[in-house]
CSV table of C-alpha atoms (C1' of nucleotides) in Angstrom, one decimal:
chain,number,residue,atom,x,y,z
J,1,MET,CA,177.2,124.0,176.6
J,2,PRO,CA,174.3,121.6,176.3
J,3,ARG,CA,173.5,118.1,177.6
J,4,ALA,CA,176.5,116.1,178.5
J,5,VAL,CA,176.2,112.6,176.8
J,6,ASP,CA,178.9,109.9,176.7
J,7,HIS,CA,179.9,110.1,173.0
J,8,GLU,CA,181.8,106.8,173.1
J,9,GLN,CA,178.9,105.0,174.8
J,10,ARG,CA,176.4,106.3,172.3
J,11,ARG,CA,178.5,105.2,169.4
J,12,PHE,CA,179.2,101.8,170.9
J,13,GLU,CA,175.4,101.1,171.4
J,14,ILE,CA,174.8,101.8,167.7
J,15,VAL,CA,177.8,99.8,166.5
J,16,ALA,CA,176.7,96.9,168.7
J,17,GLY,CA,173.4,96.8,166.8
J,18,LEU,CA,175.3,97.0,163.5
J,19,TRP,CA,177.4,93.9,164.5
J,20,GLN,CA,174.2,92.0,165.0
J,21,ILE,CA,172.9,93.0,161.7
J,22,VAL,CA,176.1,92.0,160.0
J,23,ALA,CA,176.2,88.7,161.7
J,24,GLU,CA,172.7,87.9,160.7
J,25,GLN,CA,172.4,89.4,157.2
J,26,GLY,CA,176.0,90.4,156.2
J,27,ILE,CA,177.3,93.8,155.3
J,28,GLU,CA,174.5,94.1,152.8
J,29,GLY,CA,172.0,94.2,155.7
J,30,ILE,CA,173.5,97.5,156.9
J,31,SER,CA,171.3,100.5,156.3
J,32,LEU,CA,170.7,103.6,158.4
J,33,ARG,CA,167.2,102.4,159.2
J,34,SER,CA,168.0,98.8,160.0
J,35,VAL,CA,170.9,99.6,162.3
J,36,ALA,CA,168.8,102.3,164.1
J,37,ALA,CA,166.0,99.8,164.6
J,38,ARG,CA,168.3,97.0,165.8
J,39,SER,CA,170.0,99.4,168.3
J,40,GLU,CA,166.6,100.7,169.3
J,41,VAL,CA,167.4,104.3,168.6
J,42,SER,CA,166.1,106.8,166.1
J,43,MET,CA,167.6,107.1,162.6
J,44,GLY,CA,168.3,110.7,163.4
J,45,ARG,CA,170.6,109.6,166.2
J,46,VAL,CA,172.5,107.3,163.9
J,47,GLN,CA,173.0,110.2,161.5
J,48,HIS,CA,174.0,112.5,164.3
J,49,TYR,CA,176.8,110.3,165.5
J,50,PHE,CA,178.1,108.9,162.2
J,51,GLY,CA,176.9,111.3,159.5
J,52,THR,CA,177.0,109.0,156.5
J,53,LYS,CA,176.4,105.3,156.0
J,54,ASP,CA,180.0,104.8,154.9
J,55,ALA,CA,181.3,106.3,158.2
J,56,LEU,CA,179.0,103.9,160.1
J,57,VAL,CA,180.3,100.9,158.1
J,58,VAL,CA,183.9,101.9,158.8
J,59,ALA,CA,183.2,102.4,162.5
J,60,GLY,CA,182.0,98.9,162.6
J,61,ILE,CA,185.4,97.4,161.8
J,62,ASP,CA,187.3,100.1,163.6
J,63,LEU,CA,185.6,99.3,166.9
J,64,LEU,CA,185.9,95.6,166.4
J,65,VAL,CA,189.7,95.9,165.9
J,66,LYS,CA,190.0,98.2,168.9
J,67,ARG,CA,188.2,95.7,171.1
J,68,ALA,CA,190.5,92.9,170.0
J,69,VAL,CA,193.5,95.0,170.7
J,70,ILE,CA,192.3,95.8,174.2
J,71,GLU,CA,191.6,92.1,174.9
J,72,TYR,CA,195.1,91.2,173.7
J,73,GLU,CA,196.7,93.8,175.9
J,74,THR,CA,195.3,92.1,179.0
J,75,THR,CA,197.9,89.3,178.3
J,76,ALA,CA,200.8,91.8,178.8
J,77,GLY,CA,203.4,90.3,181.1
J,78,ARG,CA,202.5,86.7,180.4
J,79,PRO,CA,205.1,84.3,178.9
J,80,PRO,CA,205.7,84.7,175.1
J,81,ASP,CA,204.3,81.3,174.2
J,82,GLU,CA,201.1,82.0,176.0
J,83,ARG,CA,200.6,85.3,174.3
J,84,LEU,CA,201.4,83.7,171.0
J,85,LEU,CA,198.7,81.1,171.5
J,86,HIS,CA,196.3,83.8,172.5
J,87,LEU,CA,196.8,85.5,169.1
J,88,LEU,CA,196.5,82.2,167.3
J,89,LEU,CA,193.4,81.0,169.1
J,90,GLN,CA,191.5,84.2,169.9
J,91,GLN,CA,189.4,84.2,166.7
J,92,ILE,CA,188.4,80.5,166.8
J,93,PRO,CA,184.7,80.7,167.6
J,94,ALA,CA,184.4,78.8,170.9
J,95,THR,CA,181.4,80.7,172.3
J,96,GLU,CA,178.4,82.1,170.5
J,97,ALA,CA,179.6,85.6,171.1
J,98,GLY,CA,182.9,84.7,169.6
J,99,ARG,CA,181.3,83.2,166.6
J,100,MET,CA,179.4,86.4,166.0
J,101,GLY,CA,182.6,88.4,166.3
J,102,VAL,CA,184.5,86.4,163.8
J,103,THR,CA,181.6,86.2,161.4
J,104,VAL,CA,181.5,90.0,161.4
J,105,TRP,CA,185.3,90.0,161.0
J,106,TYR,CA,185.2,87.9,157.8
J,107,ALA,CA,182.3,89.9,156.4
J,108,TYR,CA,184.6,92.9,156.7
J,109,VAL,CA,187.5,90.9,155.1
J,110,ALA,CA,185.3,90.5,152.0
J,111,LYS,CA,184.3,94.1,152.2
J,112,ALA,CA,188.0,95.1,152.3
J,113,MET,CA,188.5,93.7,148.8
J,114,THR,CA,186.5,96.7,147.4
J,115,HIS,CA,186.7,99.3,150.1
J,116,THR,CA,189.9,101.2,150.7
J,117,ALA,CA,189.4,102.5,154.2
J,118,VAL,CA,188.3,99.1,155.5
J,119,ARG,CA,191.2,97.5,153.8
J,120,GLU,CA,193.7,99.8,155.5
J,121,ILE,CA,192.2,99.2,158.9
J,122,LEU,CA,192.5,95.4,158.4
J,123,ALA,CA,195.9,95.6,156.9
J,124,GLU,CA,197.2,97.5,159.9
J,125,ALA,CA,195.6,95.1,162.3
J,126,THR,CA,197.1,92.0,160.6
J,127,ARG,CA,200.5,93.9,160.4
J,128,VAL,CA,200.5,94.3,164.1
J,129,GLY,CA,199.4,90.7,164.6
J,130,VAL,CA,202.3,89.4,162.5
J,131,GLU,CA,204.7,91.6,164.4
J,132,GLU,CA,203.6,90.5,167.8
J,133,CYS,CA,203.6,86.9,166.8
J,134,THR,CA,207.1,87.2,165.3
J,135,ARG,CA,208.3,88.8,168.5
J,136,HIS,CA,206.9,86.0,170.7
J,137,ILE,CA,208.3,83.3,168.5
J,138,GLN,CA,211.7,85.0,168.6
J,139,GLU,CA,211.6,85.1,172.4
J,140,ALA,CA,210.2,81.6,172.9
J,141,ASP,CA,212.2,79.7,170.3
J,142,GLY,CA,215.3,81.9,170.0
J,143,LEU,CA,215.0,82.2,166.2
J,144,PRO,CA,216.3,85.0,164.1
J,145,LYS,CA,213.7,87.5,163.1
J,146,ALA,CA,213.3,86.5,159.4
J,147,ALA,CA,212.7,82.8,160.3
J,148,ALA,CA,210.4,83.8,163.1
J,149,ARG,CA,208.4,86.0,160.8
J,150,GLU,CA,208.0,83.2,158.3
J,151,ARG,CA,206.6,80.9,161.0
J,152,ALA,CA,204.4,83.6,162.3
J,153,ILE,CA,202.8,84.1,159.0
J,154,GLU,CA,202.4,80.4,158.5
J,155,LEU,CA,200.8,79.9,161.9
J,156,LEU,CA,198.4,82.8,161.4
J,157,ALA,CA,197.5,81.6,158.0
J,158,LEU,CA,196.7,78.2,159.4
J,159,SER,CA,194.6,79.8,162.1
J,160,ASP,CA,192.7,81.8,159.5
J,161,GLY,CA,192.1,78.8,157.3
J,162,LEU,CA,190.9,76.6,160.2
J,163,THR,CA,188.7,79.4,161.5
J,164,LEU,CA,187.0,79.5,158.1
J,165,ARG,CA,186.4,75.7,158.2
J,166,VAL,CA,184.9,76.1,161.7
J,167,LEU,CA,182.5,78.8,160.5
J,168,VAL,CA,181.4,76.7,157.5
J,169,GLY,CA,180.8,73.8,159.9
J,170,ASP,CA,183.4,71.6,158.3
J,171,ILE,CA,185.3,71.0,161.6
J,172,THR,CA,184.6,71.8,165.2
J,173,ALA,CA,186.3,74.6,167.2
J,174,ALA,CA,188.0,72.0,169.4
J,175,GLU,CA,189.5,70.3,166.4
J,176,ALA,CA,190.8,73.6,165.0
J,177,GLU,CA,192.3,74.4,168.4
J,178,ALA,CA,193.9,71.0,168.7
J,179,SER,CA,195.4,71.3,165.2
J,180,ILE,CA,196.9,74.7,165.9
J,181,ARG,CA,198.4,73.6,169.3
J,182,ASP,CA,199.7,70.4,167.6
J,183,HIS,CA,201.3,72.4,164.8
J,184,ARG,CA,202.8,74.9,167.2
J,185,ALA,CA,204.3,72.1,169.3
J,186,ARG,CA,205.8,70.4,166.3
J,187,LEU,CA,207.6,73.5,165.0
Q,1,MET,CA,159.4,75.6,118.8
Q,2,PRO,CA,160.9,79.0,118.6
Q,3,ARG,CA,164.4,80.4,118.2
Q,4,ALA,CA,167.1,78.0,119.2
Q,5,VAL,CA,169.6,79.7,121.5
Q,6,ASP,CA,172.4,78.1,123.5
Q,7,HIS,CA,170.9,78.3,127.0
Q,8,GLU,CA,174.2,77.6,128.8
Q,9,GLN,CA,176.1,80.1,126.7
Q,10,ARG,CA,173.5,82.9,127.5
Q,11,ARG,CA,173.7,82.1,131.2
Q,12,PHE,CA,177.5,82.1,131.1
Q,13,GLU,CA,177.6,85.5,129.4
Q,14,ILE,CA,175.5,87.0,132.1
Q,15,VAL,CA,177.3,85.4,135.0
Q,16,ALA,CA,180.6,86.5,133.6
Q,17,GLY,CA,179.3,90.1,133.9
Q,18,LEU,CA,178.2,89.3,137.4
Q,19,TRP,CA,181.7,88.1,138.3
Q,20,GLN,CA,183.2,91.4,137.2
Q,21,ILE,CA,180.7,93.3,139.3
Q,22,VAL,CA,181.4,91.2,142.4
Q,23,ALA,CA,185.2,91.6,141.9
Q,24,GLU,CA,184.9,95.3,141.6
Q,25,GLN,CA,182.1,96.2,144.0
Q,26,GLY,CA,181.5,93.0,146.0
Q,27,ILE,CA,178.2,91.1,146.3
Q,28,GLU,CA,176.5,94.3,147.3
Q,29,GLY,CA,177.1,95.5,143.8
Q,30,ILE,CA,174.9,92.9,142.3
Q,31,SER,CA,171.6,94.1,141.0
Q,32,LEU,CA,169.5,93.0,138.0
Q,33,ARG,CA,170.3,96.3,136.3
Q,34,SER,CA,174.0,96.5,137.1
Q,35,VAL,CA,174.7,92.9,135.9
Q,36,ALA,CA,172.6,93.5,132.8
Q,37,ALA,CA,174.6,96.6,132.0
Q,38,ARG,CA,177.9,94.9,132.6
Q,39,SER,CA,177.0,91.9,130.5
Q,40,GLU,CA,175.7,94.3,127.8
Q,41,VAL,CA,172.3,92.6,127.7
Q,42,SER,CA,168.9,93.9,128.6
Q,43,MET,CA,167.5,93.5,132.0
Q,44,GLY,CA,164.6,91.5,130.6
Q,45,ARG,CA,167.1,88.9,129.4
Q,46,VAL,CA,168.6,88.6,132.9
Q,47,GLN,CA,165.2,88.1,134.3
Q,48,HIS,CA,164.3,85.6,131.6
Q,49,TYR,CA,167.3,83.3,132.3
Q,50,PHE,CA,167.4,83.6,136.1
Q,51,GLY,CA,164.0,84.8,137.3
Q,52,THR,CA,164.9,86.3,140.6
Q,53,LYS,CA,168.0,88.2,141.9
Q,54,ASP,CA,168.6,85.4,144.4
Q,55,ALA,CA,168.8,82.8,141.7
Q,56,LEU,CA,171.2,84.9,139.8
Q,57,VAL,CA,173.4,85.3,142.9
Q,58,VAL,CA,173.4,81.5,143.5
Q,59,ALA,CA,174.2,80.9,139.8
Q,60,GLY,CA,177.3,83.0,140.3
Q,61,ILE,CA,178.9,80.7,142.8
Q,62,ASP,CA,177.5,77.6,141.2
Q,63,LEU,CA,179.2,78.3,137.9
Q,64,LEU,CA,182.4,79.3,139.6
Q,65,VAL,CA,182.6,76.0,141.4
Q,66,LYS,CA,181.7,74.0,138.3
Q,67,ARG,CA,184.6,75.8,136.4
Q,68,ALA,CA,187.0,74.9,139.1
Q,69,VAL,CA,186.0,71.3,139.1
Q,70,ILE,CA,186.4,71.1,135.3
Q,71,GLU,CA,189.8,72.6,135.5
Q,72,TYR,CA,190.8,70.1,138.2
Q,73,GLU,CA,189.6,67.2,136.2
Q,74,THR,CA,192.1,68.0,133.5
Q,75,THR,CA,194.8,66.7,135.9
Q,76,ALA,CA,193.2,63.2,135.9
Q,77,GLY,CA,195.9,60.6,135.4
Q,78,ARG,CA,198.7,62.7,136.7
Q,79,PRO,CA,200.7,61.6,139.8
Q,80,PRO,CA,199.0,62.1,143.2
Q,81,ASP,CA,201.5,64.6,144.4
Q,82,GLU,CA,201.0,66.8,141.4
Q,83,ARG,CA,197.2,66.7,141.7
Q,84,LEU,CA,197.5,67.5,145.4
Q,85,LEU,CA,199.7,70.6,144.6
Q,86,HIS,CA,197.2,71.6,142.0
Q,87,LEU,CA,194.4,71.7,144.6
Q,88,LEU,CA,196.6,73.5,147.1
Q,89,LEU,CA,197.9,76.1,144.7
Q,90,GLN,CA,195.0,76.7,142.3
Q,91,GLN,CA,193.4,79.5,144.2
Q,92,ILE,CA,196.6,81.5,144.9
Q,93,PRO,CA,196.2,84.5,142.6
Q,94,ALA,CA,199.1,84.4,140.3
Q,95,THR,CA,197.4,86.0,137.3
Q,96,GLU,CA,195.0,88.9,137.2
Q,97,ALA,CA,192.2,86.6,136.1
Q,98,GLY,CA,193.0,84.3,138.9
Q,99,ARG,CA,192.9,87.2,141.3
Q,100,MET,CA,189.5,88.1,140.2
Q,101,GLY,CA,188.3,84.5,140.5
Q,102,VAL,CA,189.5,84.1,144.1
Q,103,THR,CA,188.2,87.6,145.0
Q,104,VAL,CA,184.7,86.5,143.9
Q,105,TRP,CA,185.2,83.2,145.8
Q,106,TYR,CA,185.9,85.0,149.1
Q,107,ALA,CA,183.0,87.3,148.5
Q,108,TYR,CA,180.8,84.3,148.3
Q,109,VAL,CA,182.5,82.7,151.4
Q,110,ALA,CA,181.3,85.8,153.3
Q,111,LYS,CA,177.9,85.5,151.7
Q,112,ALA,CA,177.7,81.9,152.8
Q,113,MET,CA,177.6,82.9,156.4
Q,114,THR,CA,174.1,84.3,155.9
Q,115,HIS,CA,172.8,82.5,152.8
Q,116,THR,CA,171.8,78.8,153.1
Q,117,ALA,CA,172.0,77.9,149.4
Q,118,VAL,CA,175.4,79.5,148.9
Q,119,ARG,CA,176.6,77.8,152.1
Q,120,GLU,CA,175.6,74.4,150.9
Q,121,ILE,CA,177.3,74.8,147.5
Q,122,LEU,CA,180.5,75.9,149.2
Q,123,ALA,CA,180.3,73.2,151.8
Q,124,GLU,CA,179.9,70.6,149.1
Q,125,ALA,CA,182.9,72.0,147.2
Q,126,THR,CA,185.2,72.0,150.2
Q,127,ARG,CA,184.0,68.5,151.1
Q,128,VAL,CA,185.1,67.2,147.7
Q,129,GLY,CA,188.3,69.2,148.0
Q,130,VAL,CA,189.2,67.6,151.3
Q,131,GLU,CA,188.3,64.1,150.0
Q,132,GLU,CA,190.5,64.5,146.9
Q,133,CYS,CA,193.4,65.8,148.9
Q,134,THR,CA,193.1,63.1,151.4
Q,135,ARG,CA,193.1,60.5,148.7
Q,136,HIS,CA,196.2,61.9,147.1
Q,137,ILE,CA,198.1,62.1,150.4
Q,138,GLN,CA,197.2,58.5,151.1
Q,139,GLU,CA,198.5,57.4,147.8
Q,140,ALA,CA,201.6,59.6,147.8
Q,141,ASP,CA,202.7,59.1,151.4
Q,142,GLY,CA,201.1,55.8,152.3
Q,143,LEU,CA,199.3,57.2,155.3
Q,144,PRO,CA,196.1,55.7,156.8
Q,145,LYS,CA,193.0,57.6,155.9
Q,146,ALA,CA,192.5,59.4,159.2
Q,147,ALA,CA,196.0,60.8,159.4
Q,148,ALA,CA,195.9,61.8,155.7
Q,149,ARG,CA,192.6,63.6,156.2
Q,150,GLU,CA,194.1,65.6,159.1
Q,151,ARG,CA,197.0,66.7,157.0
Q,152,ALA,CA,194.7,67.5,154.1
Q,153,ILE,CA,192.6,69.8,156.2
Q,154,GLU,CA,195.8,71.4,157.6
Q,155,LEU,CA,197.3,72.0,154.2
Q,156,LEU,CA,194.0,73.4,152.7
Q,157,ALA,CA,193.6,75.7,155.7
Q,158,LEU,CA,197.1,76.9,155.2
Q,159,SER,CA,196.4,77.5,151.6
Q,160,ASP,CA,193.3,79.4,152.4
Q,161,GLY,CA,195.0,81.6,155.0
Q,162,LEU,CA,197.9,82.4,152.7
Q,163,THR,CA,195.6,83.2,149.9
Q,164,LEU,CA,193.8,85.8,152.1
Q,165,ARG,CA,197.2,87.3,152.9
Q,166,VAL,CA,198.0,87.6,149.2
Q,167,LEU,CA,194.6,89.2,148.5
Q,168,VAL,CA,195.2,91.8,151.2
Q,169,GLY,CA,198.7,92.4,149.8
Q,170,ASP,CA,200.5,91.3,152.9
Q,171,ILE,CA,202.6,88.8,151.0
Q,172,THR,CA,203.2,88.0,147.3
Q,173,ALA,CA,201.8,85.0,145.4
Q,174,ALA,CA,205.3,83.6,145.0
Q,175,GLU,CA,205.9,83.7,148.8
Q,176,ALA,CA,202.6,82.0,149.4
Q,177,GLU,CA,203.4,79.3,146.9
Q,178,ALA,CA,206.8,78.8,148.3
Q,179,SER,CA,205.4,78.5,151.8
Q,180,ILE,CA,203.0,75.8,150.7
Q,181,ARG,CA,205.5,73.8,148.8
Q,182,ASP,CA,207.9,74.0,151.7
Q,183,HIS,CA,205.3,72.9,154.1
Q,184,ARG,CA,204.2,70.0,151.9
Q,185,ALA,CA,207.9,68.9,151.5
Q,186,ARG,CA,208.4,69.0,155.2
Q,187,LEU,CA,205.5,66.8,156.1
A,1,DC,C1',150.5,79.1,106.0
A,2,DC,C1',149.5,79.4,110.8
A,3,DG,C1',149.2,79.1,115.6
A,4,DA,C1',151.8,77.8,119.6
A,5,DT,C1',155.8,78.8,122.0
A,6,DG,C1',160.2,80.6,123.4
A,7,DA,C1',162.9,84.7,123.8
A,8,DC,C1',163.1,88.7,124.9
A,9,DG,C1',162.6,94.5,125.4
A,10,DA,C1',160.1,98.0,127.6
A,11,DT,C1',157.6,99.9,131.2
A,12,DG,C1',155.4,100.6,135.5
A,13,DC,C1',154.8,100.0,140.6
A,14,DG,C1',155.6,99.8,145.4
A,15,DA,C1',159.2,99.6,148.5
A,16,DT,C1',163.5,101.0,150.3
A,17,DC,C1',167.4,103.5,150.2
A,18,DG,C1',170.9,107.6,151.7
A,19,DC,C1',170.8,112.0,152.8
A,20,DA,C1',169.5,116.9,153.6
A,21,DT,C1',166.6,119.8,156.1
A,22,DT,C1',163.8,121.6,159.8
A,23,DG,C1',162.6,122.4,164.2
A,24,DG,C1',162.3,121.7,169.0
A,25,DA,C1',163.9,120.1,173.7
A,26,DA,C1',167.5,120.2,176.9
A,27,DT,C1',171.5,122.2,179.0
A,28,DC,C1',174.9,125.5,180.7
A,29,DA,C1',177.9,129.8,180.6
A,30,DT,C1',176.9,134.4,181.2
F,1,DA,C1',166.8,135.1,182.1
F,2,DT,C1',168.8,134.5,177.9
F,3,DG,C1',171.4,133.1,174.1
F,4,DA,C1',174.4,129.8,172.3
F,5,DT,C1',175.1,125.1,171.6
F,6,DT,C1',174.3,120.2,171.4
F,7,DC,C1',171.3,116.5,170.7
F,8,DC,C1',168.1,114.4,168.3
F,9,DA,C1',163.3,113.2,166.1
F,10,DA,C1',160.6,113.9,162.1
F,11,DT,C1',159.9,114.5,157.4
F,12,DG,C1',160.6,114.9,152.5
F,13,DC,C1',163.1,114.0,148.2
F,14,DG,C1',165.2,111.9,144.4
F,15,DA,C1',167.4,107.7,143.2
F,16,DT,C1',167.5,102.9,142.9
F,17,DC,C1',165.8,98.6,143.8
F,18,DG,C1',163.3,93.7,142.7
F,19,DC,C1',159.7,92.2,140.3
F,20,DA,C1',155.4,91.7,137.6
F,21,DT,C1',153.3,92.6,133.4
F,22,DC,C1',152.6,93.4,128.7
F,23,DG,C1',153.6,93.4,123.9
F,24,DT,C1',156.4,91.9,120.1
F,25,DC,C1',159.2,89.5,117.3
F,26,DA,C1',161.2,85.1,115.6
F,27,DT,C1',160.9,80.3,114.8
F,28,DC,C1',159.2,75.8,113.6
F,29,DG,C1',156.0,71.6,113.9
F,30,DG,C1',151.6,70.8,111.9
DNA sequence: CCGATGACGATGCGATCGCATTGGAATCAT
DNA sequence: ATGATTCCAATGCGATCGCATCGTCATCGG
């Protein structure tokens, strides 16, 4: 067997470059050459680890989701209401890095409209998000599952919509966060 | 002076083809050739009426917004609450044509993240939307402007978020509409 | 009738694209 | 030491791209 390289690490380096490209130029900016240049690796390397452009594009959202899941799992053991707020507030772009992440996220949401594999990854991610929120609301408020689920979807939708407004510059991140907390407190 | 053609009409025909392309393949699918083919006109014609690809892309969102404004203006004279609900419900994809329209809309929302001209058009459109909603809430509920504006942004954000869920297939259009009506009634 | 002008269709060019191919360097079991 | 295997850089190809250019009708004021 030949050289032992960290497969995951190599793939992550390349995808990190892809995220920058997407944040700056959108999904359209992705090309084997542009991602290779941004990641400061050769185009041959990108081909070696991802094969086709499509696989590279899919890996971009796949890793993004996996990162979010890992971050969420660090809240395990915390009280339900806190975990719920984490899910509702995580995507609101407070920092510059967070802004890049959510910009990439919404670029992929648009992509999902016309790309099956991307759509399935996002659908699964939101499904899990709704389930977790529902569970926390059930525990925190003592609601039956159906009612809790309705509120979960409502809160998540509100979070999505407010996030969009922040991205467009219509409101600030602080205003969005206040609106969500206020809404959660009222329900 | 030469042949008299309806400039607006020609431009609309081409943009209608562009919308189909965007709905099916996303913004990435736009090219002078693909739009020309879908509109069943020559590429020369597309160049003649739009000049550059970028101008064509911008015209796509510009006309979409103008159409929405015209449709909204047909509700002039109706009671405030009805006009408010029109603004909140208009984008929820009930029909197939409506689904296409809102798919194109969100494709451009993603585009706006990296394209200044598109961002300004969308920013202006949402600004007007918030203002109109605020006005209707003031009239209908007798709230002061600041409070009405807060609720307007909240309701519009909820509408945005629910629309996204409908597009992804997470909930149905009817469920989204019910959630918005319910929310509006509760406030 | 005629020339200016608008409305195109057709074509060509340089750039960029995804992808396949080739070949060599590095590594390790044998 | 050697052969197998992995890792990757380099190159080439055919397709597609935006855009500029050129030529040709059709139209209408003069």
